XYZ file of C-alpha atoms in Angstrom:
222
model
C 88.120 85.601 118.726
C 90.204 83.857 116.131
C 88.493 83.058 112.851
C 86.162 86.003 112.523
C 86.371 88.229 109.453
C 88.255 85.626 107.653
C 90.776 86.257 109.421
C 91.558 86.223 112.960
C 94.363 88.537 112.046
C 93.930 90.808 109.087
C 90.944 92.977 109.935
C 91.495 93.265 113.674
C 95.223 93.864 113.354
C 94.717 96.439 110.642
C 92.138 98.195 112.779
C 94.497 97.955 115.726
C 97.233 99.408 113.539
C 94.971 102.342 112.740
C 94.269 102.997 116.418
C 97.970 102.780 117.264
C 98.869 105.099 114.402
C 96.290 107.582 115.673
C 97.775 107.559 119.193
C 101.292 108.017 117.859
C 100.156 110.827 115.566
C 98.390 112.545 118.462
C 101.514 112.329 120.605
C 103.703 113.727 117.837
C 101.228 116.509 117.150
C 101.227 117.498 120.795
C 105.023 117.486 120.797
C 105.104 119.610 117.635
C 102.793 122.200 119.184
C 104.752 122.391 122.402
C 107.970 123.129 120.517
C 106.469 125.572 118.044
C 106.370 123.064 115.168
C 103.577 122.579 112.673
C 102.658 119.056 113.803
C 102.225 115.961 111.633
C 99.559 114.544 109.353
C 98.274 111.050 110.166
C 97.836 109.157 106.901
C 96.078 106.269 108.668
C 95.901 102.650 107.554
C 93.351 100.650 105.827
C 91.313 96.772 107.785
C 90.608 93.474 108.600
C 90.875 91.413 111.362
C 94.471 88.423 108.283
C 97.664 88.346 109.936
C 98.949 91.293 108.079
C 98.795 95.008 108.730
C 97.499 96.913 105.719
C 99.828 99.635 104.500
C 98.437 102.478 102.377
C 99.991 103.090 98.990
C 101.834 106.394 98.583
C 99.714 109.040 96.916
C 101.497 111.256 94.379
C 101.253 114.956 95.109
C 98.149 116.500 93.562
C 96.439 113.156 92.877
C 94.682 112.670 96.223
C 91.200 113.173 94.766
C 91.871 110.634 92.032
C 93.012 108.026 94.541
C 90.049 108.406 96.866
C 87.275 107.704 94.369
C 85.047 104.876 95.608
C 83.384 102.131 93.609
C 80.129 100.305 94.260
C 81.667 96.980 95.304
C 78.323 95.147 95.410
C 77.437 96.269 91.899
C 80.935 95.265 90.742
C 80.551 91.771 92.219
C 77.042 91.177 90.921
C 78.046 92.113 87.365
C 81.173 89.928 87.432
C 80.736 86.517 85.711
C 83.791 85.216 87.620
C 81.974 85.570 90.955
C 80.158 82.322 91.709
C 76.390 82.119 91.851
C 76.712 80.868 95.443
C 78.447 84.054 96.589
C 76.010 86.237 94.658
C 73.038 84.420 96.211
C 74.433 84.920 99.717
C 75.345 88.557 99.133
C 72.376 90.167 100.847
C 72.109 93.225 103.095
C 72.685 92.588 106.798
C 70.574 95.685 107.463
C 68.863 98.212 105.225
C 71.287 99.020 102.373
C 74.200 97.680 104.457
C 76.058 94.840 102.766
C 78.744 92.631 104.398
C 81.483 93.813 102.062
C 84.879 95.318 102.933
C 86.588 97.366 100.217
C 90.199 98.568 100.046
C 92.115 100.557 97.442
C 95.819 100.163 96.673
C 98.339 100.091 93.858
C 99.130 96.409 93.463
C 99.362 95.853 89.716
C 101.400 98.841 88.558
C 98.548 100.810 87.008
C 98.104 104.517 87.663
C 94.530 103.831 88.740
C 94.180 102.109 92.127
C 93.217 98.460 92.309
C 90.151 97.454 94.327
C 90.312 94.672 96.925
C 86.896 93.321 97.919
C 86.143 90.902 100.768
C 82.679 89.354 101.044
C 81.627 88.275 104.552
C 78.738 86.556 106.282
C 76.422 88.795 108.270
C 76.210 86.760 111.458
C 79.785 85.664 112.094
C 81.653 88.005 109.719
C 83.464 85.044 108.167
C 84.973 85.604 104.744
C 83.208 83.902 101.826
C 85.338 85.273 99.019
C 88.046 87.774 98.218
C 88.672 89.521 94.885
C 91.070 91.986 93.299
C 89.912 94.238 90.458
C 92.407 96.014 88.237
C 91.229 99.371 86.984
C 92.287 101.275 83.877
C 90.332 104.424 84.703
C 87.267 103.272 82.759
C 86.515 99.685 83.783
C 87.643 96.995 86.220
C 88.954 93.509 85.475
C 88.872 90.635 87.961
C 92.523 89.547 88.210
C 92.377 87.518 91.426
C 89.699 85.545 93.242
C 89.515 83.040 96.097
C 86.133 81.664 97.116
C 86.792 79.528 100.168
C 85.398 79.580 103.704
C 87.032 81.998 106.159
C 89.246 83.810 103.640
C 90.291 87.453 103.834
C 92.734 89.635 101.869
C 94.690 92.703 102.924
C 97.566 94.755 101.534
C 101.042 94.821 103.049
C 103.659 97.145 101.508
C 102.404 96.643 97.969
C 101.811 92.884 98.267
C 98.504 91.048 98.487
C 98.254 88.986 101.686
C 95.512 86.355 101.843
C 94.666 84.691 105.151
C 92.490 81.586 105.389
C 91.405 80.011 108.668
C 91.900 76.255 109.022
C 89.225 74.203 110.772
C 89.116 70.615 111.946
C 85.922 68.619 112.296
C 84.824 69.893 115.720
C 86.107 73.475 115.590
C 83.546 76.200 116.297
C 83.532 79.122 113.864
C 85.181 81.374 116.440
C 87.998 78.917 117.209
C 89.858 77.632 114.141
C 92.727 75.218 114.619
C 95.077 77.415 112.611
C 95.511 79.646 109.603
C 97.431 79.824 106.351
C 98.857 83.153 105.212
C 99.968 83.515 101.587
C 101.678 86.581 100.161
C 101.189 87.313 96.452
C 103.048 89.775 94.237
C 102.047 91.073 90.822
C 104.471 89.791 88.169
C 104.169 89.216 84.399
C 100.502 90.156 84.343
C 99.337 88.008 87.257
C 99.676 87.465 90.989
C 102.319 84.900 91.901
C 102.834 83.328 95.310
C 105.891 84.608 97.154
C 105.567 83.391 100.744
C 103.506 80.840 102.621
C 103.048 80.540 106.383
C 100.931 78.096 108.380
C 100.131 78.901 111.995
C 98.673 76.283 114.336
C 96.892 77.687 117.369
C 97.304 76.330 120.883
C 94.189 74.941 122.519
C 95.675 75.584 125.956
C 95.420 79.377 125.651
C 92.461 80.814 127.506
C 91.662 77.586 129.333
C 93.256 78.736 132.591
C 96.166 77.185 134.408
C 96.199 73.790 136.040
C 97.016 74.286 139.713
C 99.088 71.533 141.222
C 97.999 70.416 144.676
C 100.431 69.147 147.263
C 99.719 66.084 149.326
C 99.232 66.923 153.016
C 102.214 66.335 155.203
C 101.899 63.252 157.439
C 100.756 64.110 160.913
C 103.079 63.552 163.828
C 101.935 61.309 166.638
């Protein structure tokens, strides 16, 4: 369904990209074994149903442990004065100790430490409420990007930040937005600047079935 996870595109497509990468890796591994090779290592890809497939940042040799350290995204959000009180009030567990927060790690701002991309969702419909980028220096994190709008979701594509926001008209259900806007940002001169903008308008005819034309009966012969 379009519109869920912010994002009719980012999370689902990224997840789909992961599944596809896994199938390709499995096929290559099988081929490597059959020919006496050593096989391949599947690096995988990171989510989110936004229009863009997340691409993992290259990890320098020997630094894998450093790049896989996780942060407590909920704690980071709740301590951040730039996160609105509305988002903080709605940021509650969907189940015991399970918060509706997606977290990604990537090198977006040129630091050695990975940046943290956080998407806050609703529990019921998994619609994005806000998306944030935190720049780390190895000791602390600084909020360098934030969008707090309905149905927003951010992903990473080849080192760029890609933000997808669903567009709704008055009578659109949550699962069926009228379109989406996809904006690509790149880190430059100490901030994210907009590089590309795309607006997609979805067809209402898709999924409604085809209209079958009926022919008038031929006149009978006397």
